[in-house]
Backbone as JSON, one array per atom type, in Angstrom:
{
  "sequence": "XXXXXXXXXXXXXXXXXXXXXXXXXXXXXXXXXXXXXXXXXXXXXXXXXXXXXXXXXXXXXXXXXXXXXXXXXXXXXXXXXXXXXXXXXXXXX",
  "N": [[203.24, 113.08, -38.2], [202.88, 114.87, -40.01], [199.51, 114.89, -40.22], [199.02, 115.64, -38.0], [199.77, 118.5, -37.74], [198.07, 119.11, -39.6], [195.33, 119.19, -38.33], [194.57, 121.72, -37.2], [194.7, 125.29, -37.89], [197.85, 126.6, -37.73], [198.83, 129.23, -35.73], [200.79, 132.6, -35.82], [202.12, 134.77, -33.35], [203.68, 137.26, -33.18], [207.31, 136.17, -32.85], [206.42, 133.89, -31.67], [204.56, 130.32, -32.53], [201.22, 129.08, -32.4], [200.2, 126.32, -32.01], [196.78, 124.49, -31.97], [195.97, 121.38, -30.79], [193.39, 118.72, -30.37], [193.84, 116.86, -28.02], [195.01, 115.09, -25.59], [197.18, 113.41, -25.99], [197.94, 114.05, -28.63], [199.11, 115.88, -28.2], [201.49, 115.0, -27.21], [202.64, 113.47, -28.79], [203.34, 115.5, -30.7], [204.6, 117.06, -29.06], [207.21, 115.53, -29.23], [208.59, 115.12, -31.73], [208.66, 117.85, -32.2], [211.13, 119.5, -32.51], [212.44, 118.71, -33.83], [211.49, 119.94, -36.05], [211.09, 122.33, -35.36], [214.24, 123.25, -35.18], [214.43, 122.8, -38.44], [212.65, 125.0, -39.17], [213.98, 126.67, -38.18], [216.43, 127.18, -39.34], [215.74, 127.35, -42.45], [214.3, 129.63, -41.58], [216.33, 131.33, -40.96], [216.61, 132.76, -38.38], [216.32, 132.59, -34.98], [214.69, 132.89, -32.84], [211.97, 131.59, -32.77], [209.54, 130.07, -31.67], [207.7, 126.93, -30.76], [204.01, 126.98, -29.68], [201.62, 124.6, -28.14], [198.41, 123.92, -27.53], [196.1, 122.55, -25.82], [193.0, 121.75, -27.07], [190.06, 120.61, -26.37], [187.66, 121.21, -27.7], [188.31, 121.29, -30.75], [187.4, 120.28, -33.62], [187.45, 118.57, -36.6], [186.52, 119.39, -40.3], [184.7, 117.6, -42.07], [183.99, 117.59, -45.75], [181.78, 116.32, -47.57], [179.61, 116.04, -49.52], [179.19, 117.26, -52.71], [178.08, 119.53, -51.88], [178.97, 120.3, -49.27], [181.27, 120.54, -49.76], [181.68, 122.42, -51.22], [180.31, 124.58, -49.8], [182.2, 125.05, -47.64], [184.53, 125.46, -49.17], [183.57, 128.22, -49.68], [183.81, 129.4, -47.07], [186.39, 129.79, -46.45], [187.04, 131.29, -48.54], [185.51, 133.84, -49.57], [184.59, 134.95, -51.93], [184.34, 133.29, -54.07], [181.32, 132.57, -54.1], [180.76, 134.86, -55.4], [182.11, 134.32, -58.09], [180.76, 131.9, -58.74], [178.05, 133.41, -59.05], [178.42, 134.88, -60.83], [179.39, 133.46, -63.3], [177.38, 131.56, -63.96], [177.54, 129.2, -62.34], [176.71, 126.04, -61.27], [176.16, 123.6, -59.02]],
  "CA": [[203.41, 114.48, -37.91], [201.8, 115.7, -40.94], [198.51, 114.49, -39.43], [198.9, 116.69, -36.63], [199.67, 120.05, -38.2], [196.7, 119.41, -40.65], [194.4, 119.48, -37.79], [194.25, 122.81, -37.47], [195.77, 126.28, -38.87], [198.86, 127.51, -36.41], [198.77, 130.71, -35.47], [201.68, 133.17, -35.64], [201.95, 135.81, -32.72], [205.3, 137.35, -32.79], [207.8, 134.49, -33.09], [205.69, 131.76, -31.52], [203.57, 129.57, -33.49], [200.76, 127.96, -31.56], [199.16, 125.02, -32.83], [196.16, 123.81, -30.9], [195.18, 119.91, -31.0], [192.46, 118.27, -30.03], [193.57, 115.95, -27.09], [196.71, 115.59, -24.48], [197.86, 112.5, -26.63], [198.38, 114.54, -29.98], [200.15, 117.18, -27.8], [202.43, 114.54, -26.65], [203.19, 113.23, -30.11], [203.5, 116.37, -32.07], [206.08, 117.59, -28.58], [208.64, 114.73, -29.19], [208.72, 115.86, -33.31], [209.02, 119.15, -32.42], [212.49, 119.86, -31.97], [213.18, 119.01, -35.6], [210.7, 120.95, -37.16], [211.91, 124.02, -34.72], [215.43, 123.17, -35.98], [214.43, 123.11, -39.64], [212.05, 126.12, -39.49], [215.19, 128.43, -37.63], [217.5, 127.19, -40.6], [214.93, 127.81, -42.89], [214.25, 131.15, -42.12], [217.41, 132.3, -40.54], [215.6, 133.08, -37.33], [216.57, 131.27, -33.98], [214.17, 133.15, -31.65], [211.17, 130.86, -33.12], [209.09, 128.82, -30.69], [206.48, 126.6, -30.96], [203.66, 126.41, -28.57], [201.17, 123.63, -28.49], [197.56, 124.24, -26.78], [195.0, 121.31, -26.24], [191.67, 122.29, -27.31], [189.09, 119.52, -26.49], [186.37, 121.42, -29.03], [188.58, 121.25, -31.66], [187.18, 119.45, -34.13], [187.89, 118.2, -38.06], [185.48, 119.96, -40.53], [185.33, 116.78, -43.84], [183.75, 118.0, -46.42], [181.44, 114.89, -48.24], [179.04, 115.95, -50.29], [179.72, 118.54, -52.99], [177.27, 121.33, -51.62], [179.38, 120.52, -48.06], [182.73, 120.77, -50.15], [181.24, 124.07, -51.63], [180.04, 125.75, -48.49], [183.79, 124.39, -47.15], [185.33, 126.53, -49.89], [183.56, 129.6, -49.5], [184.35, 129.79, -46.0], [187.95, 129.91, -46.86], [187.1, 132.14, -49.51], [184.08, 134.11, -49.86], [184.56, 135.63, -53.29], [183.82, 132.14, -54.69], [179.88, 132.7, -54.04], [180.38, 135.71, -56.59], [182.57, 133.56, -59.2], [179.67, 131.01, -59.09], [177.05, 133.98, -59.73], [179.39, 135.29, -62.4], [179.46, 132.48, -64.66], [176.08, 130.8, -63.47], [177.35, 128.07, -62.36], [175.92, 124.54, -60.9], [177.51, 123.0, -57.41]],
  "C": [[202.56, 115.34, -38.84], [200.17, 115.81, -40.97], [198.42, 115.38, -38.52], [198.88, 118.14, -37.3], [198.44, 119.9, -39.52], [195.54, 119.41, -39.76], [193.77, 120.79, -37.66], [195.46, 124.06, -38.32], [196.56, 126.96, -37.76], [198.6, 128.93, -36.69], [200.51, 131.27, -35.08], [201.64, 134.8, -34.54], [203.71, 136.55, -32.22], [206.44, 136.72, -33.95], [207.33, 133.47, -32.72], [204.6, 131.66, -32.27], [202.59, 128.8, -32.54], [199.73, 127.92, -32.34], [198.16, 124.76, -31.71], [195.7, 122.24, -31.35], [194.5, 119.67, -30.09], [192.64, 117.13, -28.53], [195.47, 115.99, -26.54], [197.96, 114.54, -25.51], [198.04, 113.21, -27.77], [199.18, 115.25, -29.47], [201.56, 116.21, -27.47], [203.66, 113.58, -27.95], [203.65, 114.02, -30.7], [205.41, 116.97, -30.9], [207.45, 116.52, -29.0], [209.17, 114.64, -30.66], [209.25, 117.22, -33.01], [210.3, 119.55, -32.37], [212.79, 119.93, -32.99], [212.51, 119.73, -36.33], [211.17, 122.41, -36.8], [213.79, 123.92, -35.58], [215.03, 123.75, -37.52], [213.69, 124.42, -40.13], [213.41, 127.3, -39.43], [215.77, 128.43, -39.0], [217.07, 127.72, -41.38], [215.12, 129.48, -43.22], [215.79, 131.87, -41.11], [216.73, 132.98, -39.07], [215.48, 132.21, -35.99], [215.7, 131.56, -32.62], [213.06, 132.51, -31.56], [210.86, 129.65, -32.22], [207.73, 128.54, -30.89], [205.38, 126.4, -29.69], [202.34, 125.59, -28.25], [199.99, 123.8, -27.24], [196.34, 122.77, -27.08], [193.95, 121.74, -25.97], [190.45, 121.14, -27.53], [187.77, 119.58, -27.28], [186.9, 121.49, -30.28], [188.25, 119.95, -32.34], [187.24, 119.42, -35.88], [186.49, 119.09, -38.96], [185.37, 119.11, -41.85], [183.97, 117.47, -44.39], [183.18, 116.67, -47.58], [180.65, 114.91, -48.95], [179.81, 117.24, -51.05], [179.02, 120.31, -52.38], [177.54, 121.15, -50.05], [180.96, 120.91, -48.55], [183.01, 122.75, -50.35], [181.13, 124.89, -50.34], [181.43, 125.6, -47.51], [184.53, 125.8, -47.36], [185.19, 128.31, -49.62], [183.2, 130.18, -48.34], [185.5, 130.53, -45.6], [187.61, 131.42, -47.79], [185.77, 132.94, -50.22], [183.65, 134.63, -51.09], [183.84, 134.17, -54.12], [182.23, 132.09, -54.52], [179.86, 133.79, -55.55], [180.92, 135.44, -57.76], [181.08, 132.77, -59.44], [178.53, 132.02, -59.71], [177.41, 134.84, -60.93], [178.92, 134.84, -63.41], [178.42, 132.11, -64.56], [176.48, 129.53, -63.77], [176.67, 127.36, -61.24], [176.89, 124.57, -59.4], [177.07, 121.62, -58.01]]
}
């Protein structure tokens, strides 16, 4: 399960959460989990109107990160300030 929600980043619209994976077989794995994670999220947050909804996206694809100047350009995707830390300090990749 934890495999599956690390594929991509869910999206919150509302109360539903939709995850998209990559193929009909992840959707069919992550639905027969889901029930307990919807359980433990409501408890969680006190919140029982919470639904998950699960979209299969056949261009979704993994993004690894294998050298360091692919780890780097990774990071400051996520985080673009990290280009101006690096010219801060002058550092290296």
């Amino acid at each position: 399960m934890e495999s599956l929600l690390l594929i991509g980043d869910p999206k919150l619209e509302g109360t539903t959460i939709t995850h998209e994976l990559p193929n009909e077989g992840s959707k069919i794995d992550f639905e027969t989990e889901k029930i307990e994670i919807l359980g433990y999220l409501r408890g969680k947050l006190h919140n029982h109107d919470i639904s998950i909804e699960v979209i299969v996206n056949e261009k979704v694809e993994n993004k690894f990160a294998f050298t360091p100047i692919d780890k780097y350009n990774r990071l400051k995707e996520i985080n673009p300030s990290l280009e101006l830390l690096k010219k801060t300090f002058d550092l290296d990749i």
